[in-house]
Coordinates of N, CA and C in Angstrom, one line a residue:
X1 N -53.0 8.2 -23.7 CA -52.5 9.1 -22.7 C -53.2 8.8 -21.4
X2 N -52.4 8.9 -20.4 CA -53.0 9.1 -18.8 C -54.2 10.3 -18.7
X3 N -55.5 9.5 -18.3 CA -56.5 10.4 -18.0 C -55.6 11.4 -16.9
X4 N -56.5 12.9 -16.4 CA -55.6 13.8 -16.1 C -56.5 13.9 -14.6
X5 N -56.3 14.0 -13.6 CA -57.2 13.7 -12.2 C -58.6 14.5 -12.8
X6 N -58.3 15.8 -12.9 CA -60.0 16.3 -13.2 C -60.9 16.1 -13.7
X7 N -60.8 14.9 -14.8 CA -61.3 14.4 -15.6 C -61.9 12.9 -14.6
X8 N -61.2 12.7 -13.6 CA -61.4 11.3 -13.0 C -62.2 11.6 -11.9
X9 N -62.8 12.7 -11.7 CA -63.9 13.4 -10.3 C -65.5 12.9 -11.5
X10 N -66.2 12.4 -10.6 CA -67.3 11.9 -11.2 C -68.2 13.1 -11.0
X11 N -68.4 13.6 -12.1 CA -69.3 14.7 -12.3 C -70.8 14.7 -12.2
X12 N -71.1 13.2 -12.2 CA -72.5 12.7 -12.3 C -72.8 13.4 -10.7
X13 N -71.8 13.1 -9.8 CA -72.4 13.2 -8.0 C -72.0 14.8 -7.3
X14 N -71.2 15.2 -8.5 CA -70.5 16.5 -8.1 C -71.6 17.7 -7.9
X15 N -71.7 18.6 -6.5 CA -72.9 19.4 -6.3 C -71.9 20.8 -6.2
X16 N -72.7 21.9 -6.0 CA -72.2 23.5 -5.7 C -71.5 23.1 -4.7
X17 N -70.0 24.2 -4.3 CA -69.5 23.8 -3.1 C -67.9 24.2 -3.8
X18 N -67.3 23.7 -2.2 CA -65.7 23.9 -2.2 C -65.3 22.3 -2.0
X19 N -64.2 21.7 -2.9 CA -63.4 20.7 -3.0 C -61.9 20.9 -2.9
X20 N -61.5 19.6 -3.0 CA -59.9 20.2 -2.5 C -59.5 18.7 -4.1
X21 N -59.0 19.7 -4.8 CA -59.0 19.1 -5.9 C -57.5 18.4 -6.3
X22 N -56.1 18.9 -5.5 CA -55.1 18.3 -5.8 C -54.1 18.9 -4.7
X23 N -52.9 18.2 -4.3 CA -52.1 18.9 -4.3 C -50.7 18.1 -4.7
X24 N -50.2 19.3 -5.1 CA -48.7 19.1 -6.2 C -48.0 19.8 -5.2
X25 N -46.5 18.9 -4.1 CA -45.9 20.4 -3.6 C -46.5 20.6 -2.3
X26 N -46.0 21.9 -2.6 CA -46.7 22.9 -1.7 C -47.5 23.7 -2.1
X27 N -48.2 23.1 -3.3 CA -49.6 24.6 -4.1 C -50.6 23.3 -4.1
X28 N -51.3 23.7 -3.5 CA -53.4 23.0 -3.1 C -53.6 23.6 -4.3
X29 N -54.5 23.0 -4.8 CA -55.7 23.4 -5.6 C -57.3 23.1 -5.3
X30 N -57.7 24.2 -5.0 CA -59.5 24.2 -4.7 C -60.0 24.6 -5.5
X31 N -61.5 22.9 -5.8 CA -62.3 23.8 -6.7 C -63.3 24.4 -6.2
X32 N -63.9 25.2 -6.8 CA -64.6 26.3 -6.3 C -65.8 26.1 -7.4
X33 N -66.8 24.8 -6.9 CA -67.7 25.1 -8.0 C -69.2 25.4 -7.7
X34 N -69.3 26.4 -8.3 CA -71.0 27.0 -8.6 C -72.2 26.8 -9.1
X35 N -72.0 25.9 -10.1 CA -72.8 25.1 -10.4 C -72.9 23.8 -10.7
X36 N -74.0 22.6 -10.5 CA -74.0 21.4 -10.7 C -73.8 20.8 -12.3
X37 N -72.4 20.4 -12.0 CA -72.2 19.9 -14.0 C -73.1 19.0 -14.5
X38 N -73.5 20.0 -16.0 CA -74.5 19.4 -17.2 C -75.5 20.0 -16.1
X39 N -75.9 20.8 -15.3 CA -77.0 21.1 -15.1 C -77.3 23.0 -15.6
X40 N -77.5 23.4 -16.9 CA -77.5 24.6 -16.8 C -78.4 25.0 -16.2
X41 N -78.5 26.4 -15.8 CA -77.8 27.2 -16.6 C -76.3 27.7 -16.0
X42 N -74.7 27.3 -17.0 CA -73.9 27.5 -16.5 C -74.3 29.3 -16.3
X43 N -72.5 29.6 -15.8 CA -72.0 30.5 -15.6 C -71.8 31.5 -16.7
X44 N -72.6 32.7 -17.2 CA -72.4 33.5 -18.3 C -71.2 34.0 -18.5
X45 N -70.6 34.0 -19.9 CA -69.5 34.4 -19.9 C -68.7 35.8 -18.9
X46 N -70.1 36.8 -18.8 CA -69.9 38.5 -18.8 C -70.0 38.2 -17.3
X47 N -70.3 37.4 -16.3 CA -70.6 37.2 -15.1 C -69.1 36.1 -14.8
X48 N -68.9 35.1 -15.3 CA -67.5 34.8 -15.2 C -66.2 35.5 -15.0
X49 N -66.5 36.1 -15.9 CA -65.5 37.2 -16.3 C -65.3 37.9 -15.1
X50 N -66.6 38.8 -14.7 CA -66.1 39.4 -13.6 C -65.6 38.7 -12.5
X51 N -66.2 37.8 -12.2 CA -66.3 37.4 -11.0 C -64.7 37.0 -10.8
X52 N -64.3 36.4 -11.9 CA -62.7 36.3 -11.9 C -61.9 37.4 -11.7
X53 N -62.0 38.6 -12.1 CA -61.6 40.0 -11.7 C -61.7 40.0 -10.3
X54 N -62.5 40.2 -9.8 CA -62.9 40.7 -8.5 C -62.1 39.4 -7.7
X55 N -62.5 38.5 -7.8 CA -62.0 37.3 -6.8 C -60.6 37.5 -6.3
X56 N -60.0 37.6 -8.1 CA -58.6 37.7 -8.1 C -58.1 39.2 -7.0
X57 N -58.8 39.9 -8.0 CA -58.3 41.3 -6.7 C -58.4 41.3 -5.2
X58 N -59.5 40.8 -4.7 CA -59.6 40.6 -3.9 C -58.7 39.8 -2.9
X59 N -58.7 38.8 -3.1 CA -57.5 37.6 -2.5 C -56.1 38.2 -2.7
X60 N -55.9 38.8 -3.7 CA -54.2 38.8 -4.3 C -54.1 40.5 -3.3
X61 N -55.2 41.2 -2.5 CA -55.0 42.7 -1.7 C -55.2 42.0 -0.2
X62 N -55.9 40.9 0.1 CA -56.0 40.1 1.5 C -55.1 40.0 2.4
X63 N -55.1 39.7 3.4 CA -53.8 38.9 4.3 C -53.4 37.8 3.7
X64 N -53.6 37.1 2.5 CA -53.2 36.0 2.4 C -52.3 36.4 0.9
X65 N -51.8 37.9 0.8 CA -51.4 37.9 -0.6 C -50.1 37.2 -0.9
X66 N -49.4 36.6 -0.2 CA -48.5 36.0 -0.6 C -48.3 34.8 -0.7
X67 N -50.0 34.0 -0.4 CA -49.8 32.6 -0.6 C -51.2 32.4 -1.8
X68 N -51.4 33.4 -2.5 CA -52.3 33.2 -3.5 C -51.6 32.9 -4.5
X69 N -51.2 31.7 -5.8 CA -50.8 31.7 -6.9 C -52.0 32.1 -8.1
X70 N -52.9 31.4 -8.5 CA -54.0 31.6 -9.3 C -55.3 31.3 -9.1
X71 N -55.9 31.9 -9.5 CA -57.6 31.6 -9.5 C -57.9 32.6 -10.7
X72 N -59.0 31.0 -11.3 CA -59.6 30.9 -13.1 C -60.6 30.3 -13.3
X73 N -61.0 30.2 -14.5 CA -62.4 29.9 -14.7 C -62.1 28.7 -15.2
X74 N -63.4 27.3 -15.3 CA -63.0 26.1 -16.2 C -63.3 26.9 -16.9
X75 N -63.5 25.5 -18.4 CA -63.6 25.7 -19.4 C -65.2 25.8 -19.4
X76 N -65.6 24.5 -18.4 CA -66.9 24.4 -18.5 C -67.9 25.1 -18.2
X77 N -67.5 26.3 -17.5 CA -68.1 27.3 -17.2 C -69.2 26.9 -15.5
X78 N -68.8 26.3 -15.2 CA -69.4 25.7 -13.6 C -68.4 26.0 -12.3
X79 N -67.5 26.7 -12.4 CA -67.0 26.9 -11.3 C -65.5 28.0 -11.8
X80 N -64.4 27.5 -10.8 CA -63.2 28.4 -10.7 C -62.5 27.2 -10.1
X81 N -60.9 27.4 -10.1 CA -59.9 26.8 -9.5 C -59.0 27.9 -8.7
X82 N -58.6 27.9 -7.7 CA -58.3 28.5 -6.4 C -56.9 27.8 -6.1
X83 N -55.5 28.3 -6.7 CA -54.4 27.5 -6.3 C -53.9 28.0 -5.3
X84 N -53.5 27.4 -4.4 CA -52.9 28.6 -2.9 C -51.1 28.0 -2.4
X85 N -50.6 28.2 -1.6 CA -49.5 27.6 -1.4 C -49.8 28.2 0.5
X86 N -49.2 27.6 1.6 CA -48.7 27.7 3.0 C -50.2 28.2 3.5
X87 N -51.0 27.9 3.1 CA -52.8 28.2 3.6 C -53.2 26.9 4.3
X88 N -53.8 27.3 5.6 CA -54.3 25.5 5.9 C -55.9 25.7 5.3
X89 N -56.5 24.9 5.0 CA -58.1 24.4 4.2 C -58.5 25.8 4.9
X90 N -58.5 25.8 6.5 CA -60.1 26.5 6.9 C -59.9 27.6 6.6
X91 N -58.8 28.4 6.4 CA -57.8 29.8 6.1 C -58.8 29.7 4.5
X92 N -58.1 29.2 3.8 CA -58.6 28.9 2.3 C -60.7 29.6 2.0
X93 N -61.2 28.4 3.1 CA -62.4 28.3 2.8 C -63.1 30.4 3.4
X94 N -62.4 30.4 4.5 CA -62.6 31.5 5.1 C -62.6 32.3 4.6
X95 N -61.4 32.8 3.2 CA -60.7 33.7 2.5 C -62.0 33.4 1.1
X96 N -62.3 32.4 0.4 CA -63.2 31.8 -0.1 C -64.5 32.9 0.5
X97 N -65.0 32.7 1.3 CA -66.5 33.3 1.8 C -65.9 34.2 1.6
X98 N -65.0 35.5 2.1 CA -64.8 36.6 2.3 C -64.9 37.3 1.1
X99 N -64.0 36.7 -0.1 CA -64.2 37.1 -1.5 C -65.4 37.1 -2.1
X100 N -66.4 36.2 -1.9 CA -67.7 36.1 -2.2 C -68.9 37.0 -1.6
X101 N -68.7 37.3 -0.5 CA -69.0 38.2 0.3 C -69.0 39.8 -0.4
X102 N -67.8 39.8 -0.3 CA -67.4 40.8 -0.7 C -68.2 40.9 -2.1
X103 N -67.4 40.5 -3.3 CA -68.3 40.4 -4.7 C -70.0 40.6 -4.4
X104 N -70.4 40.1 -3.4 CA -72.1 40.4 -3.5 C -72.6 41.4 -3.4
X105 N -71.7 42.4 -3.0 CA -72.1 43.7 -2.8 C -71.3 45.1 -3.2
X106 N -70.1 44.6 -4.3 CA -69.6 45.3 -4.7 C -70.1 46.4 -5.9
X107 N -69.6 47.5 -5.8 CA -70.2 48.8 -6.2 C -68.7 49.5 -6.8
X108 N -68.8 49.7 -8.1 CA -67.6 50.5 -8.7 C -67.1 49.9 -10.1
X109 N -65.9 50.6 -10.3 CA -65.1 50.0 -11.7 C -65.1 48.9 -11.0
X110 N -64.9 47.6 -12.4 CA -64.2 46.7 -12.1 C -62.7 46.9 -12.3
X111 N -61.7 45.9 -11.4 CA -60.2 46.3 -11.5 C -60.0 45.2 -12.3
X112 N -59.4 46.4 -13.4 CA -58.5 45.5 -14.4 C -59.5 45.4 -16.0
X113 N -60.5 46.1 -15.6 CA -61.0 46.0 -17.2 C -61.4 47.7 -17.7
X114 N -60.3 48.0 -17.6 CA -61.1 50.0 -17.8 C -60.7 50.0 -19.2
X115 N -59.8 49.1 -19.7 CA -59.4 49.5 -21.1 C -58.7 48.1 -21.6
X116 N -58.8 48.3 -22.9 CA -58.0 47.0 -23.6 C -56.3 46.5 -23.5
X117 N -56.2 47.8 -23.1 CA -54.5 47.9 -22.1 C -54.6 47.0 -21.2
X118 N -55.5 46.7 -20.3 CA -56.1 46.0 -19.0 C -56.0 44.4 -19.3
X119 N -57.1 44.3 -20.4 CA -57.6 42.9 -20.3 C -57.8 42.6 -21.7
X120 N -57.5 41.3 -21.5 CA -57.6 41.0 -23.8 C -59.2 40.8 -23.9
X121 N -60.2 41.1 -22.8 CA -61.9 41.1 -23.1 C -62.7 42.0 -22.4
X122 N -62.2 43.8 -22.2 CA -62.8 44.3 -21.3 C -64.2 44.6 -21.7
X123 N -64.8 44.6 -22.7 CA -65.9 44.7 -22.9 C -67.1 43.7 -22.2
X124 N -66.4 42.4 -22.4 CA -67.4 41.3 -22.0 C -67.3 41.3 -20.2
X125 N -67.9 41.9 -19.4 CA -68.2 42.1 -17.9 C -69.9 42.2 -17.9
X126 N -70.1 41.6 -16.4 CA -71.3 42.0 -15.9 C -71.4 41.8 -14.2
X127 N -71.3 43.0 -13.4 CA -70.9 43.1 -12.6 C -72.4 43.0 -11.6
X128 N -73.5 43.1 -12.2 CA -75.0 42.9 -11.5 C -74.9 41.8 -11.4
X129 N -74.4 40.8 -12.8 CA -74.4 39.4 -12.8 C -73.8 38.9 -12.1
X130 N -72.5 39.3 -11.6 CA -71.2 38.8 -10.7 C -72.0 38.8 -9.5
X131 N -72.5 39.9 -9.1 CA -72.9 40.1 -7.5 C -74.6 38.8 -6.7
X132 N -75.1 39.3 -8.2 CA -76.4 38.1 -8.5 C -75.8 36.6 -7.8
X133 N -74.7 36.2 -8.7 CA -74.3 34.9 -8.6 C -73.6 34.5 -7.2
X134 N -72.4 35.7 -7.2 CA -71.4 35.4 -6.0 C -72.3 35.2 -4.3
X135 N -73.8 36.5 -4.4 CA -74.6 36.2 -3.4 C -75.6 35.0 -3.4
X136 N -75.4 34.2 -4.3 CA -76.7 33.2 -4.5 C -75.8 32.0 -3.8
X137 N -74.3 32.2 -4.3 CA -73.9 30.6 -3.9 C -72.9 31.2 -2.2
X138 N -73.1 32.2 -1.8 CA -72.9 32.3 -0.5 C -73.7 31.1 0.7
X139 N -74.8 31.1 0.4 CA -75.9 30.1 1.3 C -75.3 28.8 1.4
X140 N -74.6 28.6 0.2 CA -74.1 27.1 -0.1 C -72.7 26.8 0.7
X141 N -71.8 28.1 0.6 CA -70.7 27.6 1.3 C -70.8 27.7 2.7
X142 N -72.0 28.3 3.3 CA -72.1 29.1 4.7 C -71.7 28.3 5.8
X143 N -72.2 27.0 5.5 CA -71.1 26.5 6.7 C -70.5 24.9 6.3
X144 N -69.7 25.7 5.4 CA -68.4 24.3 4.8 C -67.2 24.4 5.9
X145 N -67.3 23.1 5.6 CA -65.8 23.0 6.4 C -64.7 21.9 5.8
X146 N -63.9 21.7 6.5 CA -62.7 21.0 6.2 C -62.9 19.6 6.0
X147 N -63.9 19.1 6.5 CA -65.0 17.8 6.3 C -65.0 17.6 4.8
X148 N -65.8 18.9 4.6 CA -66.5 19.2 3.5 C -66.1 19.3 1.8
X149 N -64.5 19.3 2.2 CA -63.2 19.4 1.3 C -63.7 18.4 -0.2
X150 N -64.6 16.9 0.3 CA -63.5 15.8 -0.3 C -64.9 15.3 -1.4
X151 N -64.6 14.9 -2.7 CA -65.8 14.9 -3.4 C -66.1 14.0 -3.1
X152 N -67.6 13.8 -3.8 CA -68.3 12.6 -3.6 C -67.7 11.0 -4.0
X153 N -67.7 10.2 -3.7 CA -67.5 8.9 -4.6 C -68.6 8.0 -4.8

């Protein structure tokens, strides 16, 4: 079988940061990664979790809610995927900080995990953890730019 592009980004050089990982169409895909792969300690499940909650809420209540399609966690637990459609990069990256921003200092329920109605894992959250991480990798994206898109080779 055809290796699949994600698998073809050399993860040996890959650092914290925003990449522009595909586009198919009119839907970009950004990755959005937080930590350096094979370098734990990844991303905890209960701190993933949230962070995916809030991101999603966040972006999908934005000015940009009609060009958000998804944002998820890998598998590998080092980052998120950010699919957008009619966004140019610096909109993306700008909307990117704002969500993270935001997450650093969020205070409340989390949206979307009050009950098992909600979410097929609402137990597993950690919202100190979400804010912990989302403000740690703030410093990292602080002044990315559209340069800054394209991974290493």
């Amino acid at each position: 079988m055809k290796k699949i592009a994600s698998f073809c980004v050399n993860h040996d050089l890959l650092t914290p940061g925003i990449y522009l990982s595909r586009i198919d169409g009119d839907v970009v895909t950004y990755d959005i990664r937080m930590v350096k792969p094979n370098c734990p300690p990844y991303l905890p499940n209960g701190v993933l979790h949230t962070l995916e909650h809030l991101f999603a809420t966040y972006a999908r209540n934005s000015e940009y809610t009609e060009h958000v399609i998804y944002f998820g966690p890998m598998g590998c637990r080092t980052g998120f995927y950010f699919l957008v459609s009619g966004m140019t990069h610096g909109e993306v990256i700008g909307l990117i900080r704002s969500c993270f921003q935001w997450i650093s200092s969020y205070e409340g329920e989390i949206p979307g995990a009050a009950s098992s109605a909600e979410c097929g894992n609402y137990r597993e959250h950690d919202l100190s953890g979400a804010r912990e991480w989302a403000a740690a990798y703030l410093p990292v994206i602080e002044g990315w730019t559209e340069k800054d898109l394209v991974y290493k080779t």
